[in-house]
Each structure stands twice: as C-alpha cells, then as structure tokens.
Amino acid sequence: MSGKTTLIRGGWIVAFDGERHRILTDGVVVYRDNSILHVGQSWHEDVDETIDARRHLVMPGLVNAHVHVGAHTGDRMILDGGRADLFRSGFMNYCTTKGINGPTIHDFEDVDMAIRYSLACLLRFGSTTVVDMGGELGGEVAGGGLGPLATHAGELGIRLYTAPGMRSAHHYYDQSGRHQIHWHADDGLATLDQALAFVEAWDGAYDGRVRAILVPLEYHLSSDELLRRVKEAAAKHRIGITMHVAESVLEFQDSVRHTGRTPVAALHEQGFLGPEVILGHGLYTSGHSQVAFTRGDDLALIAGSGASVAHSPTVFARRGVHLESFQRYLDAGINLAIGTDSYPQDMLGELKAVALTGKIADRDVEVVATRDIFNAATLGGSRALGRDDLGRLAPGAKADILIVDFQRLRVGPFLDPLKALIQCCDGEVIDTVIVDGRTLVKEGRLLTWDDGALLEGVRQSSTKAWDRFADYWPDNVPIEAVFPAAFEPWKE
C-alpha cells in the first residue's frame, strides 16, 4: 500500500470496538492518508511519522450537527435582554427586518470575515464535521456557487454539510414594531431551485469534505408544498435534510392554531419525517412545560420515523430555556446529536452544558450519563448524517482525530478521562486537530489561517454593523437603548 503512514501513541484513546467506544490506555492509532488502519495496544510495521500523545487524550473528531456559520453579531447583543412578546426566542430579536424588504444587521457585516472567523473557531475547538443551517451568509447562488462558504471550508479543510437555505416566508416588523410573517407568492420554490443548483455543483467537492444537505430554514416559514418538494428532492439526490423545528413558542402556537397539531405532529402527518431528517432543536414538543399542550406524543413520532434531533443547549439556556429533557428523548429511542448553534462555537463547552441542563431539567443527578453525551457528539451525529466512517476511531473510519492536552492545570486529577473531559474542559485544551488525515491545528494554533488577523477582522466587522443598528431597527432607535451594556460608560 502507498501513502504516508502516521502513528499516534496515546495516552488515553477513545477507541471504537465495532459496537461502542472504549478507553484504551497506552495504545496506538495508525492512519494512512485519510483513513484509519489500526487501533490497538501496539503496531509493529514501519511508519513515516510518529506523534507522541502520551499524557494526552486521543479521541474522534466531533460531529457538530447544528451550526449557523457566522460572527453572530446580532445574537451577541441580547444576552440579558429581548422582547417579551417573543416568549424567550432569541433570534427574532435581531433577525427580523424593518418592513417587508428592509435590511437586517447582517447586511452591514463583512460576510467573508464572518464566515472565516466562524469556521476557524469550529475547527479550533474540535468540530471536524459541521452541519451548517442554510449558508445564508454565503450569498446568492450564481452558477451553482455558494459565495465564500463552501470555498473557505474547502480551503480550511473542515468537513461541511450545507446548501442555500429555503423558505416560503420571512419574519419582519411592521410599522408598529410588531412581529409579522410575510408569505411569498411562489411558496419559496425559487429557493429550492437555488439549493438544487448547489447540490449539482458542490456535493462531494474538496475530496468529499463538502457535502450537500437540504435546509428548509424553519418549519415556521415553510409551506406544505415546499416541504413536499424538498422531501422528493432529497430522495432523488440521496441526501439529507435539516431544518429548525419546535424552536419557539410562537412557532408552536401558530402551528396549533392553524393546523390543530404541534409542529412535529404536522410534519409527521405530511410524511416529512424520516431517517434522513435532522430536526434542529425539537424543543417545544407535546408536554413541554411552556406550551400547555399535552395531546399526542411527539417524541414517539420522532423516534418511530427514525429522524434525529440536534440538541444545542447553550443558546437556549442563556434565554432561560432547556430541553425537557435529554434523558426523556434518549429513553424514547430518539437519535440525539449535538450542535453549537451560534456562539461560542465550542463543542466541549456544549457537552458540559448538555450535562448540566439535562440534570436540572429532570432534577435528577443520575440522568444524562457522560457516555450518552459523548456518544451524541460522535456516533449520534454520524448516524444523523448516515455515515459509519465518522465519529469513531476504528479501522476504515476517516482520520478525523482530536488530541487533547491532559497536562493542563484545569484538568487536574481524574479517575475517568471522559468525565474529566466533559466536566473540566473546554475547547482551549485541544492541542491537535486532524481532518481527513491532514493536521490543521497544532499546539492550539491554526495552520491554515492567522488567528490574530481573524479576530481583529471580525471585531471590526461587528463594530461596523453595530454602528449601523439604527438604520435597520424600527423608529431608528439606537443600539444602546434597545440592548444596554452591563455597566454605564465612564464619562468625565
């Protein structure tokens, strides 16, 4: 066999035995080019390179099943604020437009910089595979292109699932500042055409690292006709689907009012759910304490269909909301995956949030086991994408590997390396990131892009957008009045 052979000597290795993850102490992982050859106690053949990862944790790259690639300039404004009439929904506080055709805050950003910054954070903090929710910051499709999103992901080396997002409507504020939804005359079918142009041009690009997935952006903004055609297109092209479902109280209320069914039940009745579908959030289901609706069993419908749920706890926890609950969904037989949603794009931090919010949700310290959290971020994500070559260290799997520095002070003493990883660590402890056999992060530094330049650029971009806040906000109210700072500025 030809190609470069690399041996990683652990440490502690999260090794997959064909059925489940196990901890292998003082073992080796051997990969040639972009595939893993061997995982075990030793290796006796010649290799071209040896990576000394003793006193380090060697683990599979994390599959991030729900991401909005971008700087999240709007989301960063509203941590301690927001409109009461949105019932704790975060994104509608800033994504809505002033009038049907008005601008949003994203229109004032440096799109290229926002994308590069976000992708860099995702990779640096352990996401080797990313499912992007619609590529809206990638620009319009022209000749099958997607602006800079796919090309930057290809240049960086991260695995990306994406396509232009589709919608039959959009959110906006009317002249009185009230939230409204404007429905498009063509049911958004032109946006499906754009997505399919991307599928034809980009699916499988960059040695298969860029893949297509159809993204009707929200159940709340999708007509029955658009969803029917998306389902048909996914089957024709043999690709997956992901969308936001059951993510806000307003969406839940509108669904029940207009259809008599929950969002999940309405999708089930349409025949939309299935093993190729990833439901982003799936938070407000029948029985959730904030919706006062107990009819039906949404969790049974999801589990029976084979659809997956991408759980992103942090973005909701900072709005005072949590899934009810991780353990209940797991026990119902639902395949759970994990996503970082907006910011910070740190999967290890997200895993800690899964553990904490899950135990609080059930008021039970015995639930949400470390094993189940780690499985969701690896095997659950790969299962959601229909991949048996991701999220595991095993012969034949892709060489997507993280090396975590367990010599950091914050790790401290530990009995179980996985519990230490989730309870003590964040993405800063990741030393090395390998994707498709290529080392992309070493000693905590990106090898492709300049970290410092990215940080400076994205801060300038966001400041520019914040300075234009009044240009898109109803009645031209300044940003300081809508989203005040924690402390007043010092003025002489």
Tab-separated table of C-alpha atoms in Angstrom:
chain	number	residue	atom	x	y	z
A	1	MET	CA	0.000	0.000	0.000
A	2	SER	CA	1.191	3.529	-0.824
A	3	GLY	CA	0.744	6.762	1.095
A	4	LYS	CA	2.052	8.320	4.271
A	5	THR	CA	1.530	6.291	7.438
A	6	THR	CA	1.236	8.102	10.780
A	7	LEU	CA	1.184	6.563	14.261
A	8	ILE	CA	-0.273	8.381	17.281
A	9	ARG	CA	0.904	6.969	20.599
A	10	GLY	CA	-1.547	7.692	23.452
A	11	GLY	CA	-2.213	8.417	26.386
A	12	TRP	CA	-5.796	7.531	26.671
A	13	ILE	CA	-7.583	6.639	23.448
A	14	VAL	CA	-11.345	6.648	22.916
A	15	ALA	CA	-11.365	3.581	20.671
A	16	PHE	CA	-14.388	2.082	18.900
A	17	ASP	CA	-14.642	-1.696	19.060
A	18	GLY	CA	-17.280	-2.044	16.344
A	19	GLU	CA	-20.191	-1.556	18.710
A	20	ARG	CA	-19.220	1.034	21.301
A	21	HIS	CA	-16.489	3.386	22.475
A	22	ARG	CA	-13.954	2.024	24.955
A	23	ILE	CA	-10.949	3.534	26.731
A	24	LEU	CA	-7.618	2.153	25.534
A	25	THR	CA	-4.682	3.124	27.748
A	26	ASP	CA	-1.139	3.404	26.338
A	27	GLY	CA	-2.229	2.308	22.884
A	28	VAL	CA	-1.816	3.495	19.315
A	29	VAL	CA	-3.885	4.869	16.438
A	30	VAL	CA	-2.391	4.358	12.979
A	31	TYR	CA	-3.711	6.057	9.852
A	32	ARG	CA	-2.595	6.128	6.237
A	33	ASP	CA	-3.518	9.153	4.152
A	34	ASN	CA	-7.118	9.919	5.197
A	35	SER	CA	-8.193	6.562	6.705
A	36	ILE	CA	-7.522	4.789	9.980
A	37	LEU	CA	-5.651	1.490	9.582
A	38	HIS	CA	-5.352	0.228	13.125
A	39	VAL	CA	-6.361	0.948	16.702
A	40	GLY	CA	-4.856	-1.209	19.409
A	41	GLN	CA	-2.181	-1.780	22.003
A	42	SER	CA	0.741	-1.800	19.549
A	43	TRP	CA	1.865	-1.610	15.904
A	44	HIS	CA	4.941	-3.374	14.558
A	45	GLU	CA	5.233	-2.105	10.985
A	46	ASP	CA	7.193	0.906	9.749
A	47	VAL	CA	5.579	4.333	9.824
A	48	ASP	CA	6.534	7.671	8.266
A	49	GLU	CA	5.654	9.813	11.283
A	50	THR	CA	5.025	9.268	14.990
A	51	ILE	CA	3.023	11.689	17.113
A	52	ASP	CA	3.767	11.432	20.808
A	53	ALA	CA	0.439	11.871	22.589
A	54	ARG	CA	1.340	10.249	25.878
A	55	ARG	CA	-0.400	12.093	28.743
A	56	HIS	CA	-2.927	13.252	26.159
A	57	LEU	CA	-6.436	12.067	25.315
A	58	VAL	CA	-6.832	10.873	21.729
A	59	MET	CA	-10.450	10.921	20.542
A	60	PRO	CA	-12.557	11.066	17.388
A	61	GLY	CA	-13.325	14.436	15.844
A	62	LEU	CA	-16.694	15.792	16.986
A	63	VAL	CA	-19.708	15.900	14.666
A	64	ASN	CA	-21.419	19.276	15.111
A	65	ALA	CA	-24.967	18.693	13.885
A	66	HIS	CA	-26.368	22.235	14.049
A	67	VAL	CA	-24.353	25.369	13.260
A	68	HIS	CA	-25.005	28.867	11.980
A	69	VAL	CA	-21.716	29.814	10.379
A	70	GLY	CA	-21.053	33.499	11.038
A	71	ALA	CA	-19.954	36.009	13.656
A	72	HIS	CA	-23.408	36.185	15.299
A	73	THR	CA	-23.198	39.926	15.624
A	74	GLY	CA	-26.901	40.094	16.455
A	75	ASP	CA	-27.013	37.218	18.904
A	76	ARG	CA	-24.165	38.731	20.918
A	77	MET	CA	-26.269	41.818	21.665
A	78	ILE	CA	-29.142	40.249	23.578
A	79	LEU	CA	-27.840	38.070	26.400
A	80	ASP	CA	-29.653	39.942	29.193
A	81	GLY	CA	-32.472	41.466	27.139
A	82	GLY	CA	-35.013	40.879	24.433
A	83	ARG	CA	-38.652	41.438	23.581
A	84	ALA	CA	-41.213	39.964	25.962
A	85	ASP	CA	-43.653	39.213	23.128
A	86	LEU	CA	-41.211	36.732	21.561
A	87	PHE	CA	-41.511	34.341	24.538
A	88	ARG	CA	-37.762	33.824	25.034
A	89	SER	CA	-36.996	33.278	21.357
A	90	GLY	CA	-33.532	34.700	20.760
A	91	PHE	CA	-33.002	35.082	17.019
A	92	MET	CA	-36.178	37.026	16.260
A	93	ASN	CA	-34.939	39.834	18.494
A	94	TYR	CA	-32.500	40.889	15.792
A	95	CYS	CA	-33.056	38.893	12.583
A	96	THR	CA	-36.378	40.478	11.693
A	97	THR	CA	-36.369	43.318	9.167
A	98	LYS	CA	-37.824	46.825	9.300
A	99	GLY	CA	-40.609	46.381	6.802
A	100	ILE	CA	-41.031	43.561	4.314
A	101	ASN	CA	-37.960	44.476	2.272
A	102	GLY	CA	-35.875	46.163	4.946
A	103	PRO	CA	-32.264	45.385	5.862
A	104	THR	CA	-31.038	43.199	8.706
A	105	ILE	CA	-27.962	43.680	10.837
A	106	HIS	CA	-26.137	41.061	8.749
A	107	ASP	CA	-26.300	43.382	5.738
A	108	PHE	CA	-23.701	45.629	7.388
A	109	GLU	CA	-21.173	42.872	8.163
A	110	ASP	CA	-18.082	41.752	6.291
A	111	VAL	CA	-19.531	38.414	5.196
A	112	ASP	CA	-16.217	36.929	4.158
A	113	MET	CA	-14.610	37.714	7.502
A	114	ALA	CA	-17.602	36.427	9.494
A	115	ILE	CA	-17.518	33.075	7.704
A	116	ARG	CA	-13.777	32.579	8.059
A	117	TYR	CA	-13.835	33.507	11.756
A	118	SER	CA	-16.681	31.086	12.496
A	119	LEU	CA	-15.164	28.169	10.573
A	120	ALA	CA	-11.835	28.760	12.314
A	121	CYS	CA	-13.476	28.640	15.756
A	122	LEU	CA	-15.382	25.483	14.900
A	123	LEU	CA	-12.233	23.683	13.803
A	124	ARG	CA	-10.002	25.032	16.574
A	125	PHE	CA	-12.439	23.886	19.254
A	126	GLY	CA	-12.940	20.350	17.997
A	127	SER	CA	-15.684	20.247	15.349
A	128	THR	CA	-14.272	18.248	12.457
A	129	THR	CA	-17.678	17.839	10.758
A	130	VAL	CA	-20.186	20.699	10.679
A	131	VAL	CA	-23.822	20.841	9.551
A	132	ASP	CA	-24.488	24.450	8.537
A	133	MET	CA	-28.069	25.682	8.753
A	134	GLY	CA	-28.604	27.200	5.354
A	135	GLY	CA	-25.497	29.045	4.288
A	136	GLU	CA	-27.290	32.388	4.296
A	137	LEU	CA	-24.008	34.208	4.841
A	138	GLY	CA	-22.649	32.537	1.748
A	139	GLY	CA	-24.501	34.869	-0.619
A	140	GLU	CA	-26.781	34.077	-3.530
A	141	VAL	CA	-26.114	31.054	-5.694
A	142	ALA	CA	-24.673	32.059	-9.057
A	143	GLY	CA	-23.746	29.327	-11.496
A	144	GLY	CA	-24.064	26.760	-8.726
A	145	GLY	CA	-21.797	28.646	-6.326
A	146	LEU	CA	-22.417	29.476	-2.704
A	147	GLY	CA	-20.309	32.547	-2.228
A	148	PRO	CA	-17.340	32.026	0.071
A	149	LEU	CA	-18.791	29.464	2.493
A	150	ALA	CA	-18.008	26.246	0.634
A	151	THR	CA	-14.726	27.566	-0.749
A	152	HIS	CA	-13.486	28.730	2.656
A	153	ALA	CA	-14.442	25.397	4.231
A	154	GLY	CA	-12.583	23.612	1.461
A	155	GLU	CA	-9.522	25.808	1.934
A	156	LEU	CA	-9.541	25.327	5.708
A	157	GLY	CA	-10.027	21.552	5.460
A	158	ILE	CA	-13.062	21.130	7.733
A	159	ARG	CA	-15.933	18.818	6.747
A	160	LEU	CA	-19.047	20.816	5.861
A	161	TYR	CA	-22.653	19.893	5.105
A	162	THR	CA	-24.569	22.847	3.689
A	163	ALA	CA	-26.726	24.330	0.913
A	164	PRO	CA	-28.557	27.634	0.488
A	165	GLY	CA	-31.459	27.840	2.912
A	166	MET	CA	-35.045	27.681	1.677
A	167	ARG	CA	-38.122	29.495	2.907
A	168	SER	CA	-41.670	30.280	1.847
A	169	ALA	CA	-41.838	33.376	4.060
A	170	HIS	CA	-39.762	35.637	6.246
A	171	HIS	CA	-40.045	37.423	9.565
A	172	TYR	CA	-40.362	41.200	9.745
A	173	TYR	CA	-41.526	44.032	11.992
A	174	ASP	CA	-44.459	46.167	10.825
A	175	GLN	CA	-44.660	49.943	11.231
A	176	SER	CA	-45.839	49.492	14.816
A	177	GLY	CA	-42.859	47.287	15.633
A	178	ARG	CA	-44.969	44.132	15.862
A	179	HIS	CA	-43.662	40.799	14.645
A	180	GLN	CA	-45.252	39.557	11.424
A	181	ILE	CA	-44.653	36.858	8.809
A	182	HIS	CA	-44.788	37.685	5.097
A	183	TRP	CA	-45.545	34.740	2.780
A	184	HIS	CA	-44.084	34.673	-0.732
A	185	ALA	CA	-46.326	34.140	-3.737
A	186	ASP	CA	-44.238	31.284	-5.174
A	187	ASP	CA	-44.102	29.287	-1.893
A	188	GLY	CA	-40.328	29.773	-1.906
A	189	LEU	CA	-39.837	27.275	-4.718
A	190	ALA	CA	-37.171	29.506	-6.279
A	191	THR	CA	-35.071	28.969	-3.156
A	192	LEU	CA	-35.345	25.208	-3.729
A	193	ASP	CA	-34.009	25.719	-7.247
A	194	GLN	CA	-31.010	27.568	-5.778
A	195	ALA	CA	-30.371	24.762	-3.321
A	196	LEU	CA	-30.508	22.129	-6.058
A	197	ALA	CA	-28.047	24.152	-8.152
A	198	PHE	CA	-25.664	23.937	-5.207
A	199	VAL	CA	-26.216	20.180	-4.919
A	200	GLU	CA	-25.289	19.688	-8.554
A	201	ALA	CA	-22.207	21.903	-8.378
A	202	TRP	CA	-20.752	21.265	-4.936
A	203	ASP	CA	-21.852	17.950	-3.427
A	204	GLY	CA	-18.657	15.935	-2.957
A	205	ALA	CA	-16.259	18.825	-3.566
A	206	TYR	CA	-12.832	19.051	-1.908
A	207	ASP	CA	-12.283	15.291	-1.863
A	208	GLY	CA	-15.749	14.743	-0.429
A	209	ARG	CA	-15.322	17.071	2.542
A	210	VAL	CA	-18.040	19.471	1.291
A	211	ARG	CA	-21.394	17.723	1.058
A	212	ALA	CA	-24.902	18.938	0.340
A	213	ILE	CA	-27.833	18.795	2.724
A	214	LEU	CA	-31.211	20.421	2.017
A	215	VAL	CA	-32.165	23.119	4.510
A	216	PRO	CA	-35.728	24.440	4.671
A	217	LEU	CA	-34.781	27.075	7.241
A	218	GLU	CA	-37.764	26.824	9.557
A	219	TYR	CA	-40.944	24.819	9.838
A	220	HIS	CA	-42.449	28.192	10.795
A	221	LEU	CA	-41.560	29.610	7.354
A	222	SER	CA	-42.188	26.559	5.143
A	223	SER	CA	-45.308	25.819	3.125
A	224	ASP	CA	-46.604	22.283	2.717
A	225	GLU	CA	-45.707	22.424	-0.978
A	226	LEU	CA	-42.101	23.435	-0.316
A	227	LEU	CA	-41.672	20.637	2.223
A	228	ARG	CA	-43.201	18.086	-0.150
A	229	ARG	CA	-40.782	19.044	-2.897
A	230	VAL	CA	-37.802	19.095	-0.526
A	231	LYS	CA	-38.623	15.561	0.596
A	232	GLU	CA	-38.823	14.413	-3.028
A	233	ALA	CA	-35.559	16.141	-3.962
A	234	ALA	CA	-33.711	14.612	-1.017
A	235	ALA	CA	-34.814	11.132	-2.087
A	236	LYS	CA	-33.857	11.776	-5.707
A	237	HIS	CA	-30.366	13.036	-4.857
A	238	ARG	CA	-29.899	10.673	-1.886
A	239	ILE	CA	-29.012	13.462	0.506
A	240	GLY	CA	-30.239	14.530	3.923
A	241	ILE	CA	-32.486	17.290	5.209
A	242	THR	CA	-32.202	19.528	8.241
A	243	MET	CA	-34.484	22.286	9.482
A	244	HIS	CA	-35.437	24.244	12.579
A	245	VAL	CA	-38.448	22.621	14.220
A	246	ALA	CA	-40.197	23.342	17.515
A	247	GLU	CA	-37.704	26.072	18.401
A	248	SER	CA	-40.017	28.862	19.601
A	249	VAL	CA	-43.289	29.253	21.484
A	250	LEU	CA	-44.625	31.468	18.674
A	251	GLU	CA	-43.996	28.698	16.138
A	252	PHE	CA	-45.723	26.142	18.367
A	253	GLN	CA	-48.742	28.408	18.926
A	254	ASP	CA	-49.084	29.224	15.217
A	255	SER	CA	-48.920	25.546	14.279
A	256	VAL	CA	-51.598	24.525	16.744
A	257	ARG	CA	-53.791	27.475	15.775
A	258	HIS	CA	-53.518	26.892	12.014
A	259	THR	CA	-53.332	23.088	11.807
A	260	GLY	CA	-54.597	21.828	15.157
A	261	ARG	CA	-51.307	19.963	15.536
A	262	THR	CA	-47.885	20.528	17.031
A	263	PRO	CA	-45.044	21.236	14.583
A	264	VAL	CA	-43.770	17.662	14.985
A	265	ALA	CA	-47.233	16.137	14.539
A	266	ALA	CA	-47.898	18.294	11.463
A	267	LEU	CA	-44.623	17.149	9.858
A	268	HIS	CA	-45.451	13.535	10.708
A	269	GLU	CA	-48.873	13.813	9.082
A	270	GLN	CA	-47.252	15.213	5.920
A	271	GLY	CA	-44.887	12.254	5.786
A	272	PHE	CA	-41.918	14.588	6.067
A	273	LEU	CA	-40.127	12.926	8.984
A	274	GLY	CA	-37.657	10.147	8.281
A	275	PRO	CA	-34.147	8.852	8.982
A	276	GLU	CA	-32.638	11.393	6.567
A	277	VAL	CA	-34.056	14.312	8.585
A	278	ILE	CA	-32.256	16.202	11.364
A	279	LEU	CA	-34.598	18.310	13.474
A	280	GLY	CA	-32.821	21.394	14.752
A	281	HIS	CA	-33.676	21.823	18.459
A	282	GLY	CA	-37.034	19.962	18.622
A	283	LEU	CA	-37.543	21.751	21.918
A	284	TYR	CA	-41.246	22.612	22.132
A	285	THR	CA	-42.937	19.261	21.830
A	286	SER	CA	-46.151	17.965	23.373
A	287	GLY	CA	-45.868	18.072	27.140
A	288	HIS	CA	-43.283	20.862	27.323
A	289	SER	CA	-43.983	23.000	30.389
A	290	GLN	CA	-44.120	26.285	28.443
A	291	VAL	CA	-46.731	25.321	25.850
A	292	ALA	CA	-49.504	23.771	27.970
A	293	PHE	CA	-50.322	21.209	25.295
A	294	THR	CA	-50.440	17.553	26.327
A	295	ARG	CA	-52.224	15.904	23.382
A	296	GLY	CA	-50.264	13.328	21.426
A	297	ASP	CA	-46.737	12.018	21.829
A	298	ASP	CA	-44.295	13.952	19.679
A	299	LEU	CA	-41.299	12.005	20.949
A	300	ALA	CA	-42.821	8.716	19.829
A	301	LEU	CA	-43.470	10.214	16.385
A	302	ILE	CA	-39.842	11.339	16.039
A	303	ALA	CA	-38.445	8.031	17.282
A	304	GLY	CA	-40.749	5.988	15.072
A	305	SER	CA	-39.722	7.942	11.983
A	306	GLY	CA	-36.004	7.485	12.601
A	307	ALA	CA	-35.395	11.248	12.493
A	308	SER	CA	-32.648	12.740	14.665
A	309	VAL	CA	-32.720	15.747	16.984
A	310	ALA	CA	-29.773	18.149	17.082
A	311	HIS	CA	-29.628	19.488	20.645
A	312	SER	CA	-27.946	22.878	21.260
A	313	PRO	CA	-28.308	23.662	24.975
A	314	THR	CA	-26.249	26.833	25.373
A	315	VAL	CA	-28.146	29.103	23.013
A	316	PHE	CA	-31.399	28.284	24.826
A	317	ALA	CA	-30.019	28.172	28.359
A	318	ARG	CA	-28.959	31.803	28.060
A	319	ARG	CA	-32.616	32.586	27.303
A	320	GLY	CA	-33.730	30.594	30.353
A	321	VAL	CA	-34.968	27.563	28.376
A	322	HIS	CA	-33.913	23.919	28.294
A	323	LEU	CA	-34.841	20.680	26.559
A	324	GLU	CA	-37.372	18.622	28.540
A	325	SER	CA	-35.325	16.535	28.541
A	326	PHE	CA	-32.175	14.953	27.073
A	327	GLN	CA	-32.817	11.758	29.029
A	328	ARG	CA	-36.503	11.635	28.092
A	329	TYR	CA	-35.686	11.951	24.384
A	330	LEU	CA	-32.979	9.317	24.722
A	331	ASP	CA	-35.292	6.943	26.568
A	332	ALA	CA	-37.928	7.454	23.866
A	333	GLY	CA	-35.481	5.983	21.353
A	334	ILE	CA	-34.580	9.217	19.548
A	335	ASN	CA	-31.134	9.535	18.000
A	336	LEU	CA	-29.641	12.619	19.658
A	337	ALA	CA	-26.839	14.688	18.169
A	338	ILE	CA	-25.201	17.871	19.493
A	339	GLY	CA	-24.710	21.283	17.880
A	340	THR	CA	-23.233	24.618	18.914
A	341	ASP	CA	-25.796	26.747	17.033
A	342	SER	CA	-24.408	30.286	17.293
A	343	TYR	CA	-21.609	31.107	19.723
A	344	PRO	CA	-19.179	30.233	21.153
A	345	GLN	CA	-18.503	27.519	18.586
A	346	ASP	CA	-17.006	25.208	21.206
A	347	MET	CA	-18.277	21.632	21.237
A	348	LEU	CA	-16.562	20.692	24.502
A	349	GLY	CA	-18.271	23.615	26.208
A	350	GLU	CA	-21.550	22.454	24.696
A	351	LEU	CA	-21.097	18.948	26.117
A	352	LYS	CA	-20.746	20.381	29.599
A	353	ALA	CA	-23.961	22.374	29.036
A	354	VAL	CA	-25.749	19.166	27.989
A	355	ALA	CA	-24.737	17.554	31.283
A	356	LEU	CA	-25.743	20.483	33.479
A	357	THR	CA	-29.030	21.452	31.838
A	358	GLY	CA	-30.074	17.813	31.473
A	359	LYS	CA	-29.722	17.114	35.181
A	360	ILE	CA	-31.504	20.362	36.069
A	361	ALA	CA	-34.340	19.602	33.657
A	362	ASP	CA	-35.067	16.278	35.350
A	363	ARG	CA	-33.932	17.308	38.843
A	364	ASP	CA	-32.070	14.040	38.895
A	365	VAL	CA	-28.301	13.595	39.204
A	366	GLU	CA	-28.479	10.028	37.890
A	367	VAL	CA	-29.542	11.006	34.347
A	368	VAL	CA	-27.573	12.297	31.329
A	369	ALA	CA	-24.607	9.971	31.668
A	370	THR	CA	-21.210	11.023	30.346
A	371	ARG	CA	-21.306	8.036	27.994
A	372	ASP	CA	-24.538	9.222	26.386
A	373	ILE	CA	-23.337	12.804	25.955
A	374	PHE	CA	-20.116	11.739	24.246
A	375	ASN	CA	-21.993	9.267	22.057
A	376	ALA	CA	-24.365	12.017	20.921
A	377	ALA	CA	-21.440	14.242	19.871
A	378	THR	CA	-19.788	11.436	17.894
A	379	LEU	CA	-21.880	8.388	16.969
A	380	GLY	CA	-25.185	10.262	17.188
A	381	GLY	CA	-24.014	12.940	14.781
A	382	SER	CA	-22.561	10.417	12.345
A	383	ARG	CA	-25.778	8.381	12.470
A	384	ALA	CA	-27.820	11.509	11.748
A	385	LEU	CA	-25.742	12.036	8.591
A	386	GLY	CA	-25.925	8.394	7.555
A	387	ARG	CA	-22.167	7.985	7.983
A	388	ASP	CA	-20.461	4.988	9.588
A	389	ASP	CA	-16.978	6.390	8.932
A	390	LEU	CA	-17.178	9.455	11.215
A	391	GLY	CA	-17.278	9.955	14.978
A	392	ARG	CA	-15.136	6.906	15.817
A	393	LEU	CA	-11.556	5.690	15.926
A	394	ALA	CA	-11.685	2.339	14.147
A	395	PRO	CA	-10.171	0.740	11.046
A	396	GLY	CA	-11.843	2.100	7.915
A	397	ALA	CA	-13.051	5.294	9.570
A	398	LYS	CA	-11.906	8.682	8.340
A	399	ALA	CA	-8.801	10.003	10.069
A	400	ASP	CA	-10.656	12.788	11.910
A	401	ILE	CA	-8.848	12.924	15.258
A	402	LEU	CA	-8.506	15.257	18.245
A	403	ILE	CA	-5.571	15.231	20.665
A	404	VAL	CA	-6.429	16.854	23.996
A	405	ASP	CA	-3.702	18.106	26.338
A	406	PHE	CA	-4.376	16.486	29.711
A	407	GLN	CA	-1.302	18.146	31.229
A	408	ARG	CA	-3.267	21.378	31.666
A	409	LEU	CA	-3.800	22.608	35.207
A	410	ARG	CA	-7.570	22.767	34.738
A	411	VAL	CA	-7.786	19.011	34.076
A	412	GLY	CA	-6.282	18.127	37.439
A	413	PRO	CA	-6.559	14.622	38.890
A	414	PHE	CA	-9.108	12.295	37.356
A	415	LEU	CA	-10.419	8.783	37.700
A	416	ASP	CA	-12.159	8.743	34.299
A	417	PRO	CA	-10.706	10.710	31.351
A	418	LEU	CA	-14.114	11.151	29.685
A	419	LYS	CA	-15.699	12.605	32.814
A	420	ALA	CA	-12.703	14.918	33.177
A	421	LEU	CA	-13.108	15.964	29.526
A	422	ILE	CA	-16.746	16.962	29.926
A	423	GLN	CA	-16.703	18.326	33.476
A	424	CYS	CA	-13.362	20.169	33.467
A	425	CYS	CA	-12.508	21.096	29.902
A	426	ASP	CA	-13.380	23.465	27.111
A	427	GLY	CA	-12.025	23.724	23.605
A	428	GLU	CA	-8.882	25.558	24.726
A	429	VAL	CA	-7.372	22.240	25.901
A	430	ILE	CA	-7.406	20.798	22.370
A	431	ASP	CA	-3.830	20.618	21.132
A	432	THR	CA	-4.155	18.982	17.705
A	433	VAL	CA	-6.977	18.669	15.173
A	434	ILE	CA	-6.630	16.249	12.262
A	435	VAL	CA	-9.264	16.095	9.494
A	436	ASP	CA	-9.097	13.626	6.609
A	437	GLY	CA	-5.564	12.773	7.696
A	438	ARG	CA	-4.365	16.390	7.487
A	439	THR	CA	-3.137	18.181	10.620
A	440	LEU	CA	-4.993	21.512	10.640
A	441	VAL	CA	-4.402	22.630	14.244
A	442	LYS	CA	-1.138	22.032	16.106
A	443	GLU	CA	-0.194	23.199	19.607
A	444	GLY	CA	-3.531	25.005	19.704
A	445	ARG	CA	-2.830	27.131	16.615
A	446	LEU	CA	-4.474	27.066	13.203
A	447	LEU	CA	-2.008	26.093	10.493
A	448	THR	CA	-4.049	27.483	7.587
A	449	TRP	CA	-5.153	30.929	8.766
A	450	ASP	CA	-3.839	33.639	11.090
A	451	ASP	CA	-5.822	33.584	14.350
A	452	GLY	CA	-4.932	37.163	15.267
A	453	ALA	CA	-5.894	38.589	11.900
A	454	LEU	CA	-9.235	36.778	12.013
A	455	LEU	CA	-10.025	38.133	15.464
A	456	GLU	CA	-9.162	41.701	14.525
A	457	GLY	CA	-11.115	41.477	11.279
A	458	VAL	CA	-14.283	40.073	12.795
A	459	ARG	CA	-14.262	42.662	15.572
A	460	GLN	CA	-14.031	45.459	13.015
A	461	SER	CA	-16.841	43.882	11.012
A	462	SER	CA	-19.125	43.565	14.035
A	463	THR	CA	-18.419	47.101	15.227
A	464	LYS	CA	-19.361	48.394	11.783
A	465	ALA	CA	-22.664	46.515	11.969
A	466	TRP	CA	-23.439	47.739	15.479
A	467	ASP	CA	-22.753	51.310	14.399
A	468	ARG	CA	-25.481	50.900	11.740
A	469	PHE	CA	-28.016	49.363	14.139
A	470	ALA	CA	-30.432	52.308	13.996
A	471	ASP	CA	-30.578	52.010	10.192
A	472	TYR	CA	-32.477	48.742	10.412
A	473	TRP	CA	-34.250	48.935	13.778
A	474	PRO	CA	-37.871	50.258	13.821
A	475	ASP	CA	-38.076	54.013	14.553
A	476	ASN	CA	-34.269	54.237	14.278
A	477	VAL	CA	-33.757	53.608	17.977
A	478	PRO	CA	-30.034	53.481	18.898
A	479	ILE	CA	-28.478	50.200	19.974
A	480	GLU	CA	-27.716	51.496	23.482
A	481	ALA	CA	-31.432	51.962	24.165
A	482	VAL	CA	-32.504	48.536	22.912
A	483	PHE	CA	-29.602	46.434	24.214
A	484	PRO	CA	-27.927	48.408	27.011
A	485	ALA	CA	-24.448	47.486	28.268
A	486	ALA	CA	-23.909	45.811	31.640
A	487	PHE	CA	-22.314	48.989	33.058
A	488	GLU	CA	-22.746	52.603	32.054
A	489	PRO	CA	-19.691	54.175	30.403
A	490	TRP	CA	-17.346	56.323	32.495
A	491	LYS	CA	-17.655	59.917	31.450
A	492	GLU	CA	-15.553	62.766	32.848
